[in-house]
Short mmCIF file of C-alpha atoms (C1' of nucleotides) in Angstrom, two decimals:
data_model
loop_
_atom_site.label_atom_id
_atom_site.label_comp_id
_atom_site.label_asym_id
_atom_site.label_seq_id
_atom_site.Cartn_x
_atom_site.Cartn_y
_atom_site.Cartn_z
CA MET O 288 0.53 0.25 45.96
CA GLU O 289 1.52 0.59 42.35
CA ILE O 290 2.64 -3.03 42.39
CA GLU O 291 -0.82 -4.11 43.55
CA ARG O 292 -2.52 -2.06 40.86
CA ALA O 293 -0.24 -3.59 38.25
CA GLY O 294 -0.96 -7.06 39.60
CA GLU O 295 -4.70 -6.44 39.54
CA TYR O 296 -4.52 -5.17 35.99
CA ALA O 297 -2.37 -8.12 34.85
CA CYS O 298 -4.80 -10.64 36.33
CA GLU O 299 -7.81 -8.96 34.77
CA ASP O 300 -6.06 -8.75 31.41
CA ALA O 301 -5.15 -12.45 31.48
CA ASP O 302 -8.66 -13.39 32.64
CA MET O 303 -10.36 -11.51 29.81
CA THR O 304 -7.92 -12.91 27.29
CA MET O 305 -8.91 -16.36 28.54
CA ASP O 306 -12.58 -15.48 28.06
CA VAL O 307 -11.87 -14.45 24.48
CA HIS O 308 -9.98 -17.67 23.91
CA LEU O 309 -12.79 -19.80 25.32
CA ALA O 310 -15.31 -18.02 23.10
CA LEU O 311 -13.32 -18.15 19.86
CA TRP O 312 -11.37 -21.40 20.04
CA PRO O 313 -14.40 -23.70 19.55
CA GLN O 314 -15.51 -21.57 16.59
CA LEU O 315 -12.07 -21.94 14.98
CA GLN O 316 -12.07 -25.69 15.53
CA ALA O 317 -15.59 -26.13 14.18
CA ASP O 318 -14.73 -24.63 10.80
CA GLU O 319 -12.03 -26.21 8.68
CA LYS O 320 -11.29 -23.02 6.78
CA LEU O 321 -11.03 -20.85 9.87
CA ALA O 322 -8.74 -23.45 11.43
CA PHE O 323 -6.55 -23.29 8.33
CA ILE O 324 -6.28 -19.51 8.52
CA TYR O 325 -5.53 -19.65 12.24
CA ASP O 326 -2.82 -22.20 11.60
CA LEU O 327 -1.41 -20.05 8.79
CA GLU O 328 -1.20 -17.04 11.10
CA ILE O 329 0.68 -18.99 13.77
CA LYS O 330 3.15 -20.35 11.22
CA SER O 331 3.49 -16.90 9.65
CA SER O 332 4.36 -15.36 13.00
CA GLU O 333 7.24 -17.82 13.33
CA ALA O 334 8.55 -16.96 9.87
CA LEU O 335 8.10 -13.23 10.51
CA PHE O 336 10.14 -13.44 13.69
CA ARG O 337 13.04 -14.65 11.57
CA VAL O 338 12.55 -11.90 8.98
CA GLU O 339 12.44 -9.19 11.62
CA ARG O 340 15.50 -10.55 13.37
CA ASN O 341 17.44 -10.76 10.08
CA GLY O 342 16.85 -7.11 9.24
CA VAL O 343 18.15 -5.51 6.06
CA LEU O 344 21.61 -4.02 5.57
CA ILE O 345 21.58 -0.32 4.75
CA ASP O 346 24.32 1.60 2.91
CA GLY O 347 24.56 4.56 5.29
CA PRO O 348 27.13 6.62 3.34
CA LYS O 349 25.01 6.31 0.18
CA LEU O 350 21.98 7.66 2.01
CA ALA O 351 24.06 10.49 3.49
CA THR O 352 25.15 11.52 0.00
CA GLN O 353 21.57 11.47 -1.20
CA SER O 354 20.38 13.48 1.82
CA HIS O 355 23.00 16.13 1.15
CA ALA O 356 22.03 16.49 -2.52
CA LEU O 357 18.34 16.65 -1.64
CA GLY O 358 19.02 19.27 1.04
CA GLN O 359 20.79 21.53 -1.45
CA ARG O 360 17.98 21.36 -3.97
CA ILE O 361 15.39 21.93 -1.23
CA VAL O 362 17.10 25.17 -0.16
CA GLU O 363 17.22 26.35 -3.79
CA LEU O 364 13.52 25.68 -4.18
CA GLU O 365 12.71 27.53 -0.99
CA ASN O 366 14.58 30.63 -2.21
CA GLU O 367 12.89 30.47 -5.61
CA ALA O 368 9.51 30.17 -3.90
CA TYR O 369 10.18 33.15 -1.62
CA ALA O 370 11.14 35.23 -4.67
CA ILE O 371 7.92 34.39 -6.49
CA ALA O 372 5.77 34.91 -3.37
CA GLY O 373 7.56 38.14 -2.48
CA GLN O 374 8.12 36.95 1.09
CA PRO O 375 9.51 33.98 3.02
CA PHE O 376 7.05 31.41 4.35
CA ASN O 377 6.97 27.78 5.47
CA LEU O 378 6.56 25.72 2.31
CA ALA O 379 5.58 22.72 4.41
CA SER O 380 2.60 24.49 5.95
CA PRO O 381 -0.63 23.98 3.99
CA LYS O 382 -2.15 26.85 5.94
CA GLN O 383 0.58 29.36 5.07
CA LEU O 384 0.63 28.06 1.52
CA GLY O 385 -3.11 28.66 1.25
CA GLU O 386 -2.68 32.25 2.42
CA ILE O 387 0.08 32.92 -0.12
CA PHE O 388 -1.77 31.22 -2.98
CA PHE O 389 -5.32 32.31 -2.50
CA ASP O 390 -5.10 35.56 -0.50
CA LYS O 391 -1.84 37.13 -1.62
CA LEU O 392 -1.47 35.87 -5.20
CA GLY O 393 -5.16 35.41 -5.95
CA LEU O 394 -4.92 31.90 -7.43
CA PRO O 395 -8.25 30.14 -7.98
CA VAL O 396 -9.52 27.68 -5.37
CA VAL O 397 -9.82 24.27 -7.04
CA LYS O 398 -11.28 22.21 -4.21
CA LYS O 399 -11.72 22.12 -0.47
CA THR O 400 -10.37 19.66 2.08
CA ALA O 401 -12.62 17.52 4.28
CA THR O 402 -12.68 20.29 6.88
CA GLY O 403 -13.36 23.09 4.42
CA ALA O 404 -9.86 24.49 4.03
CA ARG O 405 -8.68 25.43 0.55
CA SER O 406 -6.83 22.36 -0.68
CA THR O 407 -3.23 22.53 -1.85
CA ASP O 408 -2.77 18.83 -2.53
CA GLU O 409 -0.86 17.39 -5.44
CA GLU O 410 -3.84 17.30 -7.79
CA VAL O 411 -4.61 20.97 -7.13
CA LEU O 412 -0.97 22.00 -7.56
CA GLU O 413 -0.66 20.10 -10.85
CA LYS O 414 -3.64 21.99 -12.20
CA LEU O 415 -2.45 25.39 -10.97
CA ALA O 416 1.04 24.67 -12.32
CA GLN O 417 -0.37 24.97 -15.84
CA ASP O 418 -1.00 28.69 -15.33
CA TYR O 419 1.31 29.84 -12.50
CA PRO O 420 5.00 29.40 -11.61
CA LEU O 421 4.82 28.82 -7.83
CA PRO O 422 2.90 25.50 -7.67
CA ALA O 423 5.61 23.60 -9.57
CA LYS O 424 8.18 24.75 -7.01
CA ILE O 425 5.98 23.52 -4.19
CA LEU O 426 5.43 20.18 -5.89
CA GLU O 427 9.13 19.57 -6.31
CA HIS O 428 9.80 20.78 -2.78
CA ARG O 429 7.16 18.44 -1.36
CA SER O 430 8.48 15.36 -3.13
CA LEU O 431 12.10 16.03 -2.23
CA SER O 432 11.26 16.85 1.40
CA LYS O 433 9.35 13.61 1.62
CA LEU O 434 12.31 11.66 0.28
CA LYS O 435 14.76 13.29 2.64
CA GLY O 436 12.63 13.41 5.78
CA THR O 437 11.02 9.99 5.49
CA TYR O 438 13.69 7.93 3.77
CA THR O 439 17.25 9.14 3.26
CA ASP O 440 17.59 10.80 6.70
CA LYS O 441 15.39 8.41 8.63
CA LEU O 442 16.59 5.01 7.46
CA ALA O 443 20.20 5.84 8.30
CA GLN O 444 19.11 6.99 11.76
CA MET O 445 17.20 3.78 12.35
CA ALA O 446 19.96 1.37 11.41
CA ASN O 447 21.64 -0.50 14.25
CA PRO O 448 24.99 1.31 14.57
CA LYS O 449 26.86 -1.95 15.17
CA THR O 450 25.36 -4.01 12.34
CA GLY O 451 24.12 -1.35 9.91
CA ARG O 452 20.79 -3.17 9.68
CA VAL O 453 17.26 -1.89 10.08
CA HIS O 454 14.71 -4.17 11.69
CA THR O 455 11.10 -3.37 10.86
CA HIS O 456 8.13 -4.76 12.76
CA TYR O 457 5.39 -6.52 10.87
CA ALA O 458 1.87 -6.31 12.25
CA GLN O 459 -0.25 -9.37 11.58
CA ALA O 460 -3.52 -8.02 12.93
CA VAL O 461 -3.78 -4.47 11.61
CA ALA O 462 -4.87 -4.65 7.95
CA VAL O 463 -8.45 -5.98 7.86
CA THR O 464 -7.86 -7.84 4.60
CA GLY O 465 -5.15 -10.07 6.09
CA ARG O 466 -2.22 -8.18 4.68
CA LEU O 467 0.76 -7.45 6.85
CA SER O 468 1.66 -3.92 7.73
CA SER O 469 5.19 -2.74 8.40
CA ASN O 470 6.27 -0.07 10.84
CA ASP O 471 9.21 1.53 12.62
CA PRO O 472 10.39 1.84 9.90
CA ASN O 473 7.79 1.07 7.26
CA LEU O 474 9.67 -0.92 4.62
CA GLN O 475 6.55 -1.46 2.52
CA ASN O 476 6.46 2.08 1.13
CA ILE O 477 10.02 2.61 -0.06
CA PRO O 478 9.88 4.74 -3.25
CA ILE O 479 9.95 3.15 -6.71
CA ARG O 480 7.59 5.11 -8.97
CA THR O 481 9.93 8.01 -9.82
CA PRO O 482 13.60 7.87 -10.82
CA GLU O 483 14.65 10.20 -7.97
CA GLY O 484 12.74 8.23 -5.37
CA ARG O 485 13.91 4.92 -6.68
CA LYS O 486 17.50 5.78 -5.83
CA VAL O 487 16.66 5.13 -2.17
CA ARG O 488 16.50 1.44 -3.06
CA GLU O 489 20.16 1.51 -4.05
CA ALA O 490 20.90 1.77 -0.32
CA PHE O 491 19.23 -1.58 0.44
CA VAL O 492 22.22 -3.85 0.05
CA ALA O 493 23.71 -7.24 0.91
CA PRO O 494 26.95 -7.89 2.81
CA ALA O 495 30.09 -8.88 0.88
CA GLY O 496 29.66 -12.33 -0.63
CA SER O 497 25.86 -12.04 -0.86
CA VAL O 498 23.40 -10.39 -3.23
CA ILE O 499 19.81 -9.18 -3.03
CA ALA O 500 17.03 -11.21 -4.68
CA SER O 501 13.49 -9.99 -5.18
CA ALA O 502 10.73 -12.45 -6.01
CA ASP O 503 7.28 -11.15 -6.80
CA TYR O 504 3.97 -12.57 -7.88
CA SER O 505 2.94 -11.43 -11.36
CA GLN O 506 -0.56 -9.87 -11.57
CA ILE O 507 -1.64 -11.80 -8.54
CA GLU O 508 -4.86 -9.93 -7.81
CA LEU O 509 -6.09 -10.18 -11.39
CA ARG O 510 -5.29 -13.89 -11.41
CA ILE O 511 -7.31 -14.22 -8.24
CA MET O 512 -10.14 -12.27 -9.87
CA ALA O 513 -10.02 -14.76 -12.75
CA HIS O 514 -10.22 -17.62 -10.28
CA LEU O 515 -13.04 -16.16 -8.19
CA SER O 516 -15.12 -15.00 -11.14
CA ASP O 517 -14.46 -18.00 -13.36
CA ASP O 518 -14.58 -15.50 -16.22
CA ALA O 519 -13.82 -17.31 -19.47
CA ALA O 520 -12.04 -14.44 -21.23
CA LEU O 521 -9.88 -13.53 -18.25
CA LEU O 522 -8.96 -17.17 -17.62
CA LYS O 523 -8.06 -17.57 -21.27
CA ALA O 524 -5.88 -14.47 -21.30
CA PHE O 525 -3.82 -15.85 -18.42
CA HIS O 526 -3.84 -19.35 -19.78
CA ASP O 527 -2.48 -18.08 -23.11
CA GLY O 528 0.25 -16.19 -21.26
CA LEU O 529 -0.92 -12.84 -22.58
CA ASP O 530 -0.12 -9.41 -21.20
CA VAL O 531 -3.41 -9.05 -19.33
CA HIS O 532 -3.72 -5.27 -19.74
CA ARG O 533 -3.10 -5.62 -23.46
CA ALA O 534 -5.65 -8.43 -23.64
CA THR O 535 -8.18 -6.29 -21.77
CA ALA O 536 -7.57 -3.41 -24.17
CA ALA O 537 -8.08 -5.73 -27.14
CA GLU O 538 -11.49 -6.77 -25.79
CA VAL O 539 -12.64 -3.30 -24.76
CA PHE O 540 -11.51 -1.61 -27.98
CA GLY O 541 -12.45 -4.49 -30.26
CA LEU O 542 -8.96 -5.03 -31.65
CA SER O 543 -6.55 -7.89 -31.95
CA VAL O 544 -3.89 -8.05 -29.25
CA ASP O 545 -1.14 -6.72 -31.52
CA GLN O 546 -3.22 -3.78 -32.71
CA VAL O 547 -3.42 -2.32 -29.20
CA SER O 548 -1.63 1.02 -28.79
CA SER O 549 0.33 1.92 -25.68
CA GLU O 550 -2.34 4.53 -24.87
CA GLN O 551 -5.06 1.89 -25.09
CA ARG O 552 -3.06 -0.45 -22.90
CA ARG O 553 -2.66 2.32 -20.32
CA TYR O 554 -6.44 2.82 -20.30
CA ALA O 555 -7.02 -0.89 -19.82
CA LYS O 556 -4.57 -0.99 -16.93
CA VAL O 557 -6.45 1.78 -15.16
CA ILE O 558 -9.72 -0.07 -15.81
CA ASN O 559 -8.33 -3.33 -14.44
CA PHE O 560 -7.04 -1.77 -11.24
CA GLY O 561 -10.17 0.32 -10.89
CA LEU O 562 -12.31 -2.80 -11.03
CA ILE O 563 -10.34 -4.47 -8.26
CA TYR O 564 -11.08 -1.45 -6.09
CA GLY O 565 -14.74 -1.06 -7.02
CA MET O 566 -14.23 2.16 -8.95
CA SER O 567 -17.21 4.02 -10.42
CA ALA O 568 -17.56 5.68 -13.83
CA PHE O 569 -16.94 8.98 -12.08
CA GLY O 570 -13.65 7.73 -10.65
CA LEU O 571 -12.55 6.18 -13.92
CA ALA O 572 -13.30 9.42 -15.78
CA LYS O 573 -11.15 11.37 -13.36
CA ALA O 574 -8.33 8.82 -13.45
CA LEU O 575 -8.21 8.84 -17.24
CA GLY O 576 -9.04 12.51 -17.73
CA ILE O 577 -12.06 11.69 -19.90
CA ASP O 578 -15.72 12.58 -19.57
CA ASN O 579 -18.22 10.61 -17.55
CA THR O 580 -20.10 9.24 -20.54
CA ALA O 581 -16.95 7.88 -22.14
CA ALA O 582 -15.96 6.23 -18.86
CA LYS O 583 -19.41 4.70 -18.53
CA ASN O 584 -19.09 3.30 -22.04
CA TYR O 585 -15.75 1.67 -21.24
CA ILE O 586 -17.20 0.02 -18.16
CA THR O 587 -20.26 -1.22 -20.05
CA ARG O 588 -18.04 -2.58 -22.78
CA TYR O 589 -15.77 -4.24 -20.23
CA PHE O 590 -18.64 -5.99 -18.49
CA GLU O 591 -20.01 -7.21 -21.84
CA ARG O 592 -16.66 -8.78 -22.65
CA PHE O 593 -15.97 -10.04 -19.14
CA ALA O 594 -19.45 -11.07 -18.05
CA GLY O 595 -18.09 -13.44 -15.44
CA VAL O 596 -16.40 -10.55 -13.68
CA LYS O 597 -19.66 -8.62 -13.66
CA ARG O 598 -21.47 -11.62 -12.20
CA TYR O 599 -18.78 -12.07 -9.55
CA MET O 600 -19.01 -8.44 -8.44
CA ASP O 601 -22.79 -8.62 -8.14
CA ASP O 602 -22.70 -11.95 -6.33
CA THR O 603 -20.05 -10.73 -3.90
CA ARG O 604 -22.11 -7.66 -3.03
CA ASP O 605 -25.24 -9.79 -2.54
CA GLN O 606 -23.41 -12.32 -0.43
CA ALA O 607 -21.93 -9.59 1.76
CA LYS O 608 -25.38 -8.15 2.36
CA ALA O 609 -26.88 -11.56 3.13
CA GLN O 610 -24.26 -12.94 5.51
CA GLY O 611 -22.48 -9.79 6.71
CA PHE O 612 -19.02 -10.86 5.62
CA VAL O 613 -16.94 -11.79 2.59
CA GLN O 614 -14.11 -14.28 2.50
CA THR O 615 -10.92 -15.18 0.69
CA VAL O 616 -10.40 -18.37 -1.29
CA PHE O 617 -8.95 -19.91 1.88
CA GLY O 618 -11.70 -18.72 4.20
CA ARG O 619 -10.30 -15.60 5.82
CA ARG O 620 -13.27 -13.39 6.64
CA LEU O 621 -13.87 -9.67 6.55
CA TYR O 622 -17.00 -8.61 8.44
CA LEU O 623 -18.78 -5.61 6.97
CA PRO O 624 -21.15 -4.14 9.56
CA GLU O 625 -22.00 -1.19 7.32
CA ILE O 626 -22.97 -3.24 4.27
CA ASN O 627 -26.68 -2.64 4.94
CA SER O 628 -26.31 0.83 6.44
CA ALA O 629 -29.05 3.35 5.73
CA ALA O 630 -26.32 5.92 5.06
CA ALA O 631 -25.55 5.55 1.35
CA PRO O 632 -21.89 6.68 1.48
CA ARG O 633 -21.12 4.20 4.24
CA ARG O 634 -22.96 1.44 2.46
CA ALA O 635 -21.15 2.20 -0.79
CA GLY O 636 -17.82 2.17 1.03
CA ALA O 637 -18.60 -1.23 2.51
CA GLU O 638 -19.57 -2.51 -0.95
CA ARG O 639 -16.22 -1.45 -2.39
CA ALA O 640 -14.43 -3.11 0.51
CA ALA O 641 -16.50 -6.25 -0.13
CA ILE O 642 -15.37 -6.32 -3.76
CA ASN O 643 -11.72 -5.73 -2.95
CA ALA O 644 -11.14 -7.82 0.19
CA PRO O 645 -11.42 -11.31 -1.33
CA MET O 646 -8.78 -10.43 -3.93
CA GLN O 647 -6.41 -8.48 -1.70
CA GLY O 648 -6.92 -11.00 1.09
CA THR O 649 -6.37 -14.09 -1.04
CA ALA O 650 -3.11 -12.56 -2.26
CA ALA O 651 -2.14 -12.03 1.39
CA ASP O 652 -2.99 -15.65 2.20
CA LEU O 653 -0.85 -16.90 -0.69
CA ILE O 654 2.27 -14.94 0.15
CA LYS O 655 1.99 -15.97 3.79
CA MET O 656 1.92 -19.59 2.62
CA SER O 657 4.99 -18.84 0.48
CA MET O 658 6.91 -17.32 3.37
CA VAL O 659 6.16 -20.26 5.64
CA LYS O 660 7.06 -22.80 2.97
CA ILE O 661 10.27 -21.11 1.90
CA GLN O 662 11.47 -20.49 5.45
CA ASN O 663 10.83 -24.15 6.27
CA VAL O 664 12.84 -25.28 3.24
CA LEU O 665 15.69 -22.89 4.06
CA ASP O 666 15.83 -24.32 7.57
CA ALA O 667 15.53 -27.96 6.52
CA GLU O 668 18.30 -27.58 3.93
CA GLN O 669 20.37 -25.41 6.27
CA ARG O 670 20.80 -22.72 3.65
CA GLY O 671 22.46 -19.34 4.15
CA THR O 672 19.73 -17.52 2.22
CA ARG O 673 17.58 -15.28 4.41
CA ILE O 674 14.19 -13.70 3.89
CA ILE O 675 14.67 -10.03 4.74
CA MET O 676 11.43 -8.27 3.65
CA GLN O 677 7.83 -8.82 2.57
CA VAL O 678 6.13 -6.16 0.46
CA HIS O 679 2.62 -7.55 -0.13
CA ASP O 680 3.29 -9.44 -3.35
CA GLU O 681 7.08 -9.58 -3.08
CA LEU O 682 9.63 -11.39 -0.95
CA VAL O 683 13.15 -10.00 -0.68
CA PHE O 684 16.13 -12.19 0.13
CA GLU O 685 19.76 -11.87 1.08
CA VAL O 686 21.50 -14.63 -0.87
CA PRO O 687 25.05 -15.99 -0.52
CA GLU O 688 26.62 -16.18 -3.97
CA ALA O 689 26.78 -19.97 -3.72
CA GLU O 690 22.97 -20.13 -3.47
CA VAL O 691 22.08 -17.73 -6.28
CA GLU O 692 21.26 -20.49 -8.74
CA TRP O 693 19.12 -22.29 -6.18
CA VAL O 694 17.11 -19.13 -5.44
CA LYS O 695 16.57 -18.38 -9.14
CA GLN O 696 15.34 -21.89 -9.73
CA GLU O 697 13.44 -22.81 -6.60
CA VAL O 698 11.95 -19.69 -5.03
CA PRO O 699 9.56 -18.89 -7.91
CA ARG O 700 8.63 -22.56 -8.03
CA TYR O 701 7.66 -22.61 -4.36
CA MET O 702 5.76 -19.34 -4.68
CA ALA O 703 3.79 -20.50 -7.71
CA GLY O 704 3.19 -23.90 -6.13
CA VAL O 705 1.54 -22.92 -2.85
CA ALA O 706 -1.93 -23.31 -4.36
CA GLN O 707 -3.62 -24.59 -7.50
CA LEU O 708 -6.15 -22.03 -8.62
CA LYS O 709 -8.10 -22.07 -11.87
CA VAL O 710 -5.28 -20.01 -13.33
CA ALA O 711 -1.61 -20.79 -12.71
CA LEU O 712 0.31 -18.53 -10.37
CA LEU O 713 3.50 -16.96 -11.69
CA ALA O 714 6.41 -15.59 -9.70
CA GLU O 715 9.45 -13.84 -11.08
CA VAL O 716 12.84 -13.35 -9.46
CA GLY O 717 15.52 -10.71 -10.00
CA LEU O 718 18.99 -10.45 -8.51
CA GLY O 719 21.44 -7.63 -7.98
CA VAL O 720 23.85 -5.80 -5.76
CA ASN O 721 20.99 -3.79 -4.28
CA TRP O 722 17.17 -3.80 -4.14
CA ASP O 723 16.83 -1.39 -7.06
CA VAL O 724 18.85 -3.56 -9.40
CA ALA O 725 17.21 -6.77 -8.17
CA HIS O 726 13.69 -5.50 -8.77
"C1'" DA U 100 6.43 18.66 27.34
"C1'" DG U 101 3.45 15.51 25.26
"C1'" DG U 102 -0.59 13.89 22.72
"C1'" DT U 103 -3.94 14.24 18.81
"C1'" DT U 104 -5.75 15.60 14.34
"C1'" DA U 105 -5.45 17.27 9.55
"C1'" DA U 106 -3.18 17.42 5.36
"C1'" DG U 107 -0.39 15.36 2.43
"C1'" DC U 108 2.08 11.49 0.18
"C1'" DG U 109 5.12 7.08 0.02
"C1'" DC U 110 3.97 1.90 -1.32
"C1'" DG U 111 1.12 -2.67 -3.19
"C1'" DA M 144 -24.28 12.31 -1.52
"C1'" DA M 145 -20.27 10.50 -2.95
"C1'" DA M 146 -17.39 9.17 -6.28
"C1'" DG M 147 -10.66 3.78 -5.56
"C1'" DC M 148 -9.09 -0.84 -1.84
"C1'" DG M 149 -5.35 -1.53 1.97
"C1'" DC M 150 -1.60 0.59 4.90
"C1'" DG M 151 2.35 4.11 7.90
"C1'" DC M 152 5.04 8.43 8.45
"C1'" DT M 153 6.02 13.43 8.61
"C1'" DT M 154 4.98 18.12 9.56
"C1'" DA M 155 2.10 21.73 11.16
"C1'" DA M 156 -1.38 23.13 14.03
"C1'" DC M 157 -3.85 22.73 17.97
"C1'" DC M 158 -4.87 21.02 22.52
"C1'" DT M 159 -4.13 19.73 27.43
#
DNA sequence: AGGTTAAGCGCG
DNA sequence: AAAGCGCGCTTAACCT
């Protein structure tokens, strides 16, 4: 009986898959760009199979040492928190934390969560930490628990006990922009932004006789923005080999490039990233800790200096509304059913996605082309170098010592050479005994 | 026991 | 009225 039900299901599943194929295949063949993207996905899947099968070697004892140290500090923090609160409680429970903070200790409520609970997220805790001792303990406890629970404990558990390697799975059809996603374990969110977190990367190693190489695209999304917008100032900044955030600051603040302070450069960097994501004056103000008017002035000033970017953003929005989708340089589409929604928040969300997707998606297209190209060369030349990870704008390799010079020389060349945009692509490679050093 | 959702946080 | 794009994982809390 169960066999028959399974058979019935299998037939129906195959039949409907065939219907989908018959509907979509002619559309793919009729459009050169869609055919290119389809072809890229098939080739990518073949390269990704190799990457997944390779896996990455993990230094288990190093992670165990880190887990132990984190565990000790976590217990200390728990005891310090109990002393301040006057009672033990679960530091990992937002609900219990809310009761201690807002009911027992009478701390002010800064904001509410989506469901109306009193928020205890990082931003709230940072603010409360200025006036009270407990929030700082919670913040440190949260970050260390995250490191231990998600990385130092988990990666060691997930390594193959015979080979010491972890094998992630890459999903090719999850991220709507065309990016890959990585799961079980996710190797695309390994810490790097803090010194403590970064140590996890020391446990991503190569076997004896090999080293780790990391090759990443430099400012790829801003280069793509320069290409798509045809903005003269942005193109020139890249063409002249300038530090693009510094160049942006020079324009926005009306200075020469070498007069830009580090503070001004930091502002420009936030502005540049904000633009890629469709950030508003409100968002920029919050990100920079300045008032709304000042943020609005920066944006106005930016769009005066980079008029091509302004035009591109407006055109992209208009095009999305007119045809219902946006596309990457190579023709990958993102459909935006809510772009003309009557509900303003939904419409605004779709507009931000419309701005971002061509840039994020083109970057995804380019690194897929790189992976396919490099894997093909490695095979054709019968090299020992293996691709072991992809992290959106970065490829990580395990490299036999004899091939180090080849990787240094050739990998960035292949990555930069996959396409000729209006601005040159640039890839940089680093080598080392582990992923932290290589980066 | 097992699944789902909310809150929170790691990355590009 | 909301306010920055794209993901995956962990824990607590709640539900069946």
